[in-house]
Tab-separated table of C-alpha atoms in Angstrom:
chain	number	residue	atom	x	y	z
G	1	MET	CA	63.383	139.682	213.376
G	2	CYS	CA	61.649	140.812	210.229
G	3	GLY	CA	59.745	139.729	207.121
G	4	ILE	CA	61.352	137.955	204.165
G	5	PHE	CA	60.037	137.365	200.657
G	6	ALA	CA	61.775	135.680	197.722
G	7	VAL	CA	60.929	134.559	194.203
G	8	LEU	CA	63.491	132.241	192.612
G	9	GLY	CA	63.661	130.967	189.050
G	10	CYS	CA	61.026	133.374	187.767
G	11	SER	CA	60.493	133.295	183.980
G	12	ASP	CA	59.534	136.981	183.881
G	13	ILE	CA	62.407	139.384	184.652
G	14	SER	CA	60.730	142.539	183.385
G	15	GLN	CA	60.522	145.798	185.330
G	16	ALA	CA	56.798	145.158	185.721
G	17	LYS	CA	57.552	141.854	187.478
G	18	ARG	CA	60.070	143.535	189.774
G	19	ALA	CA	57.453	146.147	190.660
G	20	LYS	CA	54.911	143.381	191.357
G	21	ILE	CA	57.344	141.590	193.674
G	22	LEU	CA	58.015	144.828	195.549
G	23	GLN	CA	54.268	145.275	195.918
G	24	LEU	CA	53.855	141.752	197.311
G	25	SER	CA	56.806	142.249	199.655
G	26	ARG	CA	55.149	145.331	201.100
G	27	ARG	CA	52.317	143.122	202.314
G	28	LEU	CA	54.829	142.174	205.017
G	29	LYS	CA	55.603	145.803	205.899
G	30	HIS	CA	53.981	145.439	209.331
G	31	ARG	CA	56.692	142.898	210.220
G	32	GLY	CA	59.482	145.326	209.374
G	33	PRO	CA	58.406	148.973	209.291
G	34	ASP	CA	61.950	150.375	209.592
G	35	TRP	CA	63.512	149.435	206.241
G	36	SER	CA	62.741	147.770	202.895
G	37	GLY	CA	65.364	146.197	200.641
G	38	ILE	CA	65.432	144.072	197.475
G	39	HIS	CA	68.141	142.318	195.447
G	40	GLN	CA	67.644	140.984	191.926
G	41	TYR	CA	70.046	138.646	190.189
G	42	GLY	CA	68.727	137.408	186.857
G	43	ASP	CA	65.503	135.532	187.520
G	44	ASN	CA	65.903	135.611	191.323
G	45	TYR	CA	64.476	138.217	193.691
G	46	LEU	CA	65.214	138.481	197.440
G	47	SER	CA	63.448	141.166	199.466
G	48	HIS	CA	63.368	142.151	203.113
G	49	GLN	CA	61.206	144.162	205.501
G	50	ARG	CA	63.324	145.073	208.522
G	51	LEU	CA	62.496	145.628	212.182
G	52	THR	CA	65.694	147.076	213.669
G	53	ILE	CA	66.844	145.287	216.833
G	54	ILE	CA	70.642	144.946	216.414
G	55	ASP	CA	72.884	147.442	214.564
G	56	PRO	CA	69.996	149.779	213.636
G	57	ALA	CA	72.134	152.070	211.481
G	58	PHE	CA	73.905	149.547	209.243
G	59	GLY	CA	72.265	146.113	209.477
G	60	HIS	CA	70.048	146.533	206.414
G	61	GLN	CA	69.180	143.484	204.324
G	62	PRO	CA	69.644	141.616	202.063
G	63	LEU	CA	73.121	140.816	203.395
G	64	TYR	CA	76.170	139.795	201.331
G	65	ASN	CA	79.622	138.286	201.440
G	66	GLU	CA	82.613	140.428	200.414
G	67	GLY	CA	82.097	140.078	196.669
G	68	LYS	CA	78.284	140.103	196.824
G	69	SER	CA	78.197	136.686	195.168
G	70	ILE	CA	76.311	135.282	198.175
G	71	VAL	CA	73.041	137.041	199.011
G	72	VAL	CA	70.852	136.263	202.018
G	73	THR	CA	67.610	137.567	203.490
G	74	VAL	CA	66.981	136.485	207.083
G	75	ASN	CA	64.196	136.644	209.625
G	76	GLY	CA	65.626	135.707	212.996
G	77	GLU	CA	68.268	136.056	215.667
G	78	ILE	CA	71.591	134.182	215.728
G	79	TYR	CA	72.622	134.167	219.385
G	80	ASN	CA	76.076	132.652	218.894
G	81	HIS	CA	77.046	134.963	216.028
G	82	GLU	CA	80.054	136.411	217.864
G	83	ASP	CA	81.594	132.974	218.427
G	84	LEU	CA	80.859	131.994	214.838
G	85	ARG	CA	82.610	135.125	213.559
G	86	LYS	CA	85.697	134.365	215.648
G	87	ASN	CA	85.897	130.820	214.295
G	88	LEU	CA	85.798	131.907	210.652
G	89	SER	CA	89.065	132.353	208.783
G	90	SER	CA	90.639	135.803	208.730
G	91	LYS	CA	89.840	136.326	205.035
G	92	HIS	CA	86.266	137.351	205.844
G	93	THR	CA	85.271	141.002	206.126
G	94	PHE	CA	81.906	141.847	207.646
G	95	ARG	CA	79.876	144.742	206.332
G	96	THR	CA	77.707	145.158	209.461
G	97	ASN	CA	77.435	144.199	213.128
G	98	SER	CA	74.173	142.379	212.460
G	99	ASP	CA	73.956	138.936	214.038
G	100	CYS	CA	72.724	137.591	210.679
G	101	ASP	CA	75.733	138.909	208.739
G	102	VAL	CA	77.640	135.744	209.618
G	103	ILE	CA	75.370	133.493	207.517
G	104	ALA	CA	76.774	134.294	204.058
G	105	HIS	CA	80.341	133.798	205.310
G	106	LEU	CA	79.520	130.505	207.047
G	107	TYR	CA	78.072	129.240	203.776
G	108	GLU	CA	81.316	130.074	201.954
G	109	GLU	CA	83.322	127.889	204.347
G	110	HIS	CA	80.887	125.106	205.235
G	111	GLY	CA	78.226	124.959	202.533
G	112	GLU	CA	74.678	124.099	203.550
G	113	ASP	CA	75.898	122.152	206.598
G	114	PHE	CA	76.490	125.412	208.487
G	115	VAL	CA	72.798	125.440	209.441
G	116	ASP	CA	73.533	122.934	212.212
G	117	MET	CA	76.039	125.407	213.711
G	118	LEU	CA	73.432	128.106	214.318
G	119	ASP	CA	72.109	128.713	217.822
G	120	GLY	CA	69.049	130.812	217.251
G	121	VAL	CA	65.609	131.152	215.753
G	122	PHE	CA	65.597	131.815	212.038
G	123	SER	CA	64.191	131.420	208.574
G	124	PHE	CA	66.233	132.531	205.593
G	125	VAL	CA	66.801	132.308	201.848
G	126	LEU	CA	70.381	132.236	200.530
G	127	LEU	CA	71.300	132.762	196.870
G	128	ASN	CA	74.676	131.652	195.484
G	129	THR	CA	75.137	133.633	192.263
G	130	ARG	CA	78.405	131.846	191.414
G	131	ASP	CA	76.655	128.491	191.003
G	132	ASN	CA	73.192	129.950	190.354
G	133	CYS	CA	71.671	127.909	193.171
G	134	PHE	CA	69.763	128.715	196.342
G	135	PHE	CA	68.518	127.164	199.527
G	136	ALA	CA	66.166	128.075	202.364
G	137	ALA	CA	65.983	126.880	205.962
G	138	ARG	CA	63.833	127.218	209.077
G	139	ASP	CA	64.745	126.671	212.746
G	140	ALA	CA	64.006	123.285	214.327
G	141	VAL	CA	61.043	124.332	216.495
G	142	GLY	CA	59.521	126.760	214.000
G	143	VAL	CA	59.616	129.875	216.173
G	144	THR	CA	59.839	131.976	213.004
G	145	SER	CA	57.051	131.579	210.451
G	146	LEU	CA	57.794	130.522	206.869
G	147	TYR	CA	55.804	129.360	203.835
G	148	ILE	CA	56.809	127.994	200.440
G	149	GLY	CA	54.940	127.984	197.138
G	150	TRP	CA	55.411	127.123	193.479
G	151	GLY	CA	54.434	129.215	190.474
G	152	ILE	CA	53.008	127.894	187.214
G	153	ASP	CA	56.356	128.677	185.540
G	154	GLY	CA	58.207	126.429	188.013
G	155	SER	CA	59.425	129.306	190.170
G	156	VAL	CA	59.830	128.855	193.932
G	157	TRP	CA	58.242	131.442	196.220
G	158	ILE	CA	59.136	131.832	199.897
G	159	SER	CA	57.512	134.210	202.367
G	160	SER	CA	57.213	134.878	206.105
G	161	GLU	CA	53.433	135.018	205.669
G	162	MET	CA	50.977	133.390	203.270
G	163	LYS	CA	49.671	136.733	202.042
G	164	GLY	CA	52.775	137.043	199.868
G	165	LEU	CA	52.023	133.786	198.038
G	166	LYS	CA	48.283	133.507	197.582
G	167	ASP	CA	47.984	135.560	194.369
G	168	ASP	CA	50.631	133.976	192.156
G	169	CYS	CA	51.351	130.469	193.444
G	170	GLU	CA	49.718	127.386	191.980
G	171	HIS	CA	50.290	125.690	195.336
G	172	PHE	CA	51.731	126.809	198.676
G	173	GLU	CA	52.214	125.249	202.111
G	174	ILE	CA	53.920	125.597	205.478
G	175	PHE	CA	57.708	125.314	205.262
G	176	PRO	CA	58.306	122.539	207.847
G	177	PRO	CA	60.434	123.414	210.916
G	178	GLY	CA	63.957	122.043	210.871
G	179	ASN	CA	63.843	121.575	207.101
G	180	LEU	CA	66.036	122.790	204.283
G	181	TYR	CA	64.939	123.369	200.684
G	182	SER	CA	67.735	123.220	198.118
G	183	SER	CA	67.481	124.055	194.429
G	184	LYS	CA	70.083	121.330	193.836
G	185	THR	CA	67.565	118.651	194.844
G	186	ALA	CA	64.406	120.697	194.130
G	187	GLY	CA	62.764	119.482	197.297
G	188	LEU	CA	62.458	119.667	201.063
G	189	GLU	CA	64.547	117.422	203.258
G	190	ASP	CA	62.795	114.677	205.149
G	191	GLY	CA	61.712	116.360	208.371
G	192	THR	CA	61.258	113.206	210.446
G	193	ILE	CA	64.142	114.343	212.651
G	194	PRO	CA	64.568	118.048	211.860
G	195	ARG	CA	67.985	119.649	211.519
G	196	GLY	CA	69.157	121.122	214.807
G	197	SER	CA	66.505	119.248	216.753
G	198	PRO	CA	67.451	117.864	220.182
G	199	ARG	CA	67.559	114.072	220.231
G	200	TRP	CA	64.994	113.684	223.014
G	201	PHE	CA	62.494	111.345	221.411
G	202	LEU	CA	63.479	108.439	223.677
G	203	VAL	CA	62.249	108.560	227.273
G	204	PRO	CA	65.150	110.001	229.331
G	205	THR	CA	66.287	108.656	232.681
G	206	THR	CA	68.844	111.319	233.613
G	207	ASN	CA	68.519	113.809	236.460
G	208	LEU	CA	69.539	116.947	234.596
G	209	TYR	CA	67.136	119.051	236.622
G	210	MET	CA	70.071	120.140	238.783
G	211	ILE	CA	71.347	122.330	235.913
G	212	LEU	CA	67.943	123.574	234.780
G	213	ARG	CA	68.269	126.982	236.447
G	214	LYS	CA	71.570	127.776	234.737
G	215	ALA	CA	70.197	126.645	231.378
G	216	LEU	CA	67.166	128.940	231.654
G	217	GLU	CA	69.248	131.880	232.875
G	218	ASP	CA	71.556	131.489	229.879
G	219	ALA	CA	68.582	131.226	227.514
G	220	VAL	CA	67.052	134.426	228.877
G	221	ILE	CA	70.243	136.494	228.960
G	222	LYS	CA	71.297	135.658	225.387
G	223	ARG	CA	67.928	137.048	224.233
G	224	LEU	CA	68.742	140.458	225.676
G	225	MET	CA	71.149	140.973	222.750
G	226	THR	CA	69.464	144.162	221.537
G	227	ASN	CA	70.107	147.837	220.835
G	228	VAL	CA	66.466	148.880	221.363
G	229	PRO	CA	64.080	149.165	224.367
G	230	PHE	CA	62.531	145.863	225.456
G	231	GLY	CA	60.104	144.466	228.019
G	232	ILE	CA	58.406	141.277	229.206
G	233	LEU	CA	54.854	139.996	228.908
G	234	LEU	CA	54.159	139.352	232.599
G	235	SER	CA	51.076	137.312	233.519
G	236	GLY	CA	52.037	136.743	237.137
G	237	GLY	CA	52.288	132.994	236.557
G	238	LEU	CA	55.357	130.898	237.302
G	239	ASP	CA	56.986	131.036	233.862
G	240	SER	CA	56.893	134.762	233.115
G	241	SER	CA	57.624	135.630	236.753
G	242	LEU	CA	60.784	133.497	236.824
G	243	VAL	CA	61.977	134.937	233.514
G	244	ALA	CA	61.313	138.475	234.765
G	245	ALA	CA	63.313	137.709	237.913
G	246	VAL	CA	66.252	136.419	235.853
G	247	ILE	CA	66.224	139.574	233.698
G	248	CYS	CA	66.045	141.880	236.720
G	249	ARG	CA	69.032	140.177	238.356
G	250	HIS	CA	70.986	140.447	235.124
G	251	LEU	CA	70.143	144.135	234.677
G	252	GLU	CA	71.214	144.875	238.258
G	253	GLY	CA	74.645	143.524	237.425
G	254	THR	CA	74.940	145.659	234.285
G	255	LYS	CA	73.531	148.871	235.806
G	256	ALA	CA	71.062	149.043	232.929
G	257	ALA	CA	67.618	150.642	233.073
G	258	LYS	CA	64.815	148.860	234.906
G	259	LEU	CA	62.848	146.140	233.149
G	260	HIS	CA	59.475	147.184	231.728
G	261	SER	CA	56.696	144.632	232.282
G	262	PHE	CA	53.286	144.441	230.615
G	263	CYS	CA	50.097	142.656	231.610
G	264	VAL	CA	46.840	142.609	229.666
G	265	GLY	CA	43.566	141.382	231.152
G	266	LEU	CA	40.009	142.041	232.203
G	267	GLU	CA	39.421	144.419	235.075
G	268	GLY	CA	39.683	142.538	238.360
G	269	SER	CA	41.284	139.468	236.762
G	270	PRO	CA	43.646	137.324	238.883
G	271	ASP	CA	46.406	137.684	236.264
G	272	LEU	CA	46.505	141.459	236.703
G	273	LYS	CA	46.658	141.083	240.478
G	274	ALA	CA	49.396	138.428	240.406
G	275	ALA	CA	51.465	140.310	237.823
G	276	LYS	CA	51.303	143.492	239.895
G	277	GLU	CA	52.484	141.617	242.995
G	278	VAL	CA	55.458	140.146	241.113
G	279	ALA	CA	56.279	143.499	239.486
G	280	GLU	CA	56.317	145.255	242.854
G	281	TYR	CA	58.562	142.548	244.318
G	282	LEU	CA	61.018	142.734	241.403
G	283	GLY	CA	60.836	146.506	241.019
G	284	THR	CA	59.905	146.557	237.323
G	285	VAL	CA	58.316	149.507	235.535
G	286	HIS	CA	54.891	147.905	235.255
G	287	TYR	CA	51.998	148.632	232.879
G	288	GLU	CA	48.453	147.264	233.052
G	289	PHE	CA	46.188	147.254	229.996
G	290	TYR	CA	42.605	146.222	229.445
G	291	PHE	CA	40.841	144.989	226.321
G	292	THR	CA	40.235	148.299	224.570
G	293	VAL	CA	41.398	149.614	221.207
G	294	GLN	CA	42.787	152.737	222.847
G	295	ASP	CA	44.993	150.711	225.179
G	296	GLY	CA	46.350	148.853	222.155
G	297	ILE	CA	47.277	152.183	220.577
G	298	ASP	CA	48.839	153.336	223.855
G	299	ILE	CA	51.012	150.202	224.047
G	300	LYS	CA	52.353	150.885	220.549
G	301	SER	CA	53.333	154.419	221.558
G	302	LEU	CA	55.625	153.183	224.368
G	303	ALA	CA	58.379	152.511	221.776
G	304	VAL	CA	59.263	149.046	223.117
G	305	LYS	CA	60.309	146.986	220.064
G	306	MET	CA	61.064	143.624	221.646
G	307	VAL	CA	59.322	141.608	224.376
G	308	ILE	CA	60.167	138.382	226.172
G	309	SER	CA	57.377	135.800	226.156
G	310	CYS	CA	57.118	132.306	227.640
G	311	GLU	CA	55.685	130.048	224.952
G	312	GLY	CA	56.718	126.400	225.264
G	313	SER	CA	56.929	125.970	229.021
G	314	ASN	CA	53.588	124.171	229.379
G	315	GLU	CA	54.494	121.811	226.557
G	316	ILE	CA	57.969	121.025	227.913
G	317	PHE	CA	56.948	120.563	231.546
G	318	GLY	CA	53.440	119.158	231.119
G	319	GLY	CA	51.746	122.224	232.544
G	320	TYR	CA	48.314	121.635	231.037
G	321	LEU	CA	45.596	120.202	233.267
G	322	TYR	CA	45.151	116.971	231.301
G	323	PHE	CA	48.772	115.993	231.994
G	324	HIS	CA	47.557	115.124	235.511
G	325	ASN	CA	45.984	112.023	233.959
G	326	ALA	CA	49.207	110.616	232.483
G	327	PRO	CA	49.314	106.937	233.576
G	328	ASN	CA	53.110	106.712	233.585
G	329	LYS	CA	56.225	108.696	232.799
G	330	GLU	CA	56.666	107.103	229.359
G	331	GLU	CA	53.302	108.345	228.093
G	332	PHE	CA	53.867	111.694	229.809
G	333	HIS	CA	57.103	112.159	227.861
G	334	VAL	CA	55.613	111.044	224.544
G	335	GLU	CA	52.880	113.660	224.937
G	336	THR	CA	55.338	116.452	225.785
G	337	CYS	CA	57.317	115.583	222.630
G	338	HIS	CA	54.122	115.653	220.578
G	339	LYS	CA	53.159	119.051	221.985
G	340	VAL	CA	56.605	120.572	221.410
G	341	LYS	CA	56.770	119.331	217.813
G	342	ALA	CA	53.368	120.925	217.108
G	343	LEU	CA	54.205	124.319	218.631
G	344	HIS	CA	54.826	125.893	215.217
G	345	LYS	CA	51.140	125.357	214.379
G	346	PHE	CA	49.791	126.981	217.517
G	347	ASP	CA	51.656	128.988	220.192
G	348	CYS	CA	54.649	129.962	218.037
G	349	LEU	CA	52.340	130.998	215.211
G	350	ARG	CA	50.150	133.030	217.558
G	351	ILE	CA	52.966	134.961	219.238
G	352	ASN	CA	54.720	135.510	215.898
G	353	LYS	CA	51.690	136.870	214.052
G	354	SER	CA	50.172	138.850	216.930
G	355	THR	CA	53.377	140.737	217.750
G	356	PHE	CA	54.654	141.307	214.208
G	357	ALA	CA	51.257	142.685	213.223
G	358	TRP	CA	52.319	145.717	215.288
G	359	GLY	CA	56.015	145.841	214.395
G	360	LEU	CA	57.003	144.120	217.648
G	361	GLU	CA	59.413	141.213	218.124
G	362	ALA	CA	58.857	138.421	220.665
G	363	GLN	CA	61.682	136.297	222.093
G	364	VAL	CA	60.881	132.900	223.643
G	365	PRO	CA	63.628	131.623	226.003
G	366	PHE	CA	61.842	128.377	226.919
G	367	LEU	CA	62.364	127.263	223.302
G	368	ASP	CA	66.101	127.862	223.421
G	369	LYS	CA	68.119	125.076	221.801
G	370	GLN	CA	70.386	124.398	224.801
G	371	PHE	CA	67.604	124.816	227.356
G	372	MET	CA	65.450	122.273	225.547
G	373	ASP	CA	68.374	119.861	225.433
G	374	VAL	CA	68.391	119.981	229.229
G	375	ALA	CA	64.654	120.218	229.921
G	376	MET	CA	63.608	117.464	227.519
G	377	ASN	CA	66.285	115.120	228.856
G	378	ILE	CA	65.075	115.278	232.452
G	379	ASP	CA	63.531	112.072	233.739
G	380	PRO	CA	59.762	112.712	233.238
G	381	GLU	CA	59.111	111.398	236.742
G	382	PHE	CA	60.347	114.755	238.075
G	383	LYS	CA	57.863	116.630	235.883
G	384	MET	CA	54.817	114.617	236.927
G	385	ILE	CA	52.455	115.607	239.719
G	386	ASN	CA	52.863	113.371	242.758
G	387	GLY	CA	50.888	114.338	245.838
G	388	ASP	CA	52.586	111.716	247.993
G	389	LYS	CA	55.955	113.367	247.328
G	390	GLY	CA	54.642	116.935	247.477
G	391	ARG	CA	55.105	117.572	243.763
G	392	ILE	CA	52.732	119.971	242.021
G	393	GLU	CA	52.772	120.942	238.341
G	394	LYS	CA	56.166	122.116	237.070
G	395	TRP	CA	57.702	120.927	240.330
G	396	VAL	CA	61.110	120.460	238.738
G	397	LEU	CA	61.189	124.094	237.590
G	398	ARG	CA	60.006	125.382	240.958
G	399	ARG	CA	62.565	123.249	242.788
G	400	ASP	CA	65.540	124.490	240.803
G	401	PHE	CA	64.646	128.140	241.435
G	402	ASP	CA	63.900	127.601	245.125
G	403	ASP	CA	66.502	129.845	246.774
G	404	GLU	CA	65.692	130.622	250.408
G	405	GLU	CA	68.647	132.969	250.859
G	406	HIS	CA	67.988	135.020	247.704
G	407	PRO	CA	64.413	134.187	246.616
G	408	TYR	CA	63.517	134.810	242.992
G	409	LEU	CA	59.832	135.427	243.705
G	410	PRO	CA	57.598	136.565	246.589
């Protein structure tokens, strides 16, 4: 993932304006320290700050179709890009192996509706120079950050962070998750039910917990689609420990290098102790860090460019303490939906900004599209604490990973 910045319909197309846009784009340099790119077509500017994760040598952005009439700048990961490439007609020629390269070609065949075909986390701006139109989109949960603003001259400004918009926009705001902005309608879609969002607003009654383990394993493994060193943020709690165990089992089967795990805490904290116990059990290359500036510098020097993190689990499974007070499963489910829909304002924003500030990408498997389809369609009764039935918090997750013959955790 990276940083994107675009100005569309700008009345000033002078060299001075281009230089100003480049200057504003560089405010996002921390998000993508490996490469900077810009494309100008008339009064439209698309720029990109790249953090190389897939196809480091050739996946520079903006990306194009064959004739360069479709231009796109993307922040995100498209996990099903290989399947999407195979399903496109044979007339398409790809310039790179980047997972995002498929977007321009999908647009040629399916128009704006292709957004619903994407399995991933993303925010992007696409410019169609043939029709002189553009549109922008953001993933349904809002894992990637995106903001939109409007200039006095009627131009539309889009940026991964607000710092790109605050100088020149008359007004700017959060680009809502699951929304699409099209120049054809000059407005955002109604985000009541975001594009790509699972239809789990009604209280489910199904017992899908039996396939929960497979869904999480798939969500974790697809996020290991990388050409650079990676690790996991390991707290020693249930969520990060299970994800670490899934990764370790996968790496054993591929004969890849050992997983690197990282824990940050105060000296003597229970998190450090628990994380170390899990790391020793799984055999990870484990690092402990304390709250010092020097340790922060040391972490940066380890050259890990992508980490797995576990945002979303507490919201999906009701892991917060106050969920114990839910009077019934209906209200429990309504609250989990409310928490998940607000993630882009809190946990997703925090992990996005805190990692990209240091040129680091975070992947969040608990917010995987298919995993959420399963997890949010489990009867809430199996998520609730019930002492009479021996159910503690996140019981359904613990139960599905309870393997006495080949235990995941100590």
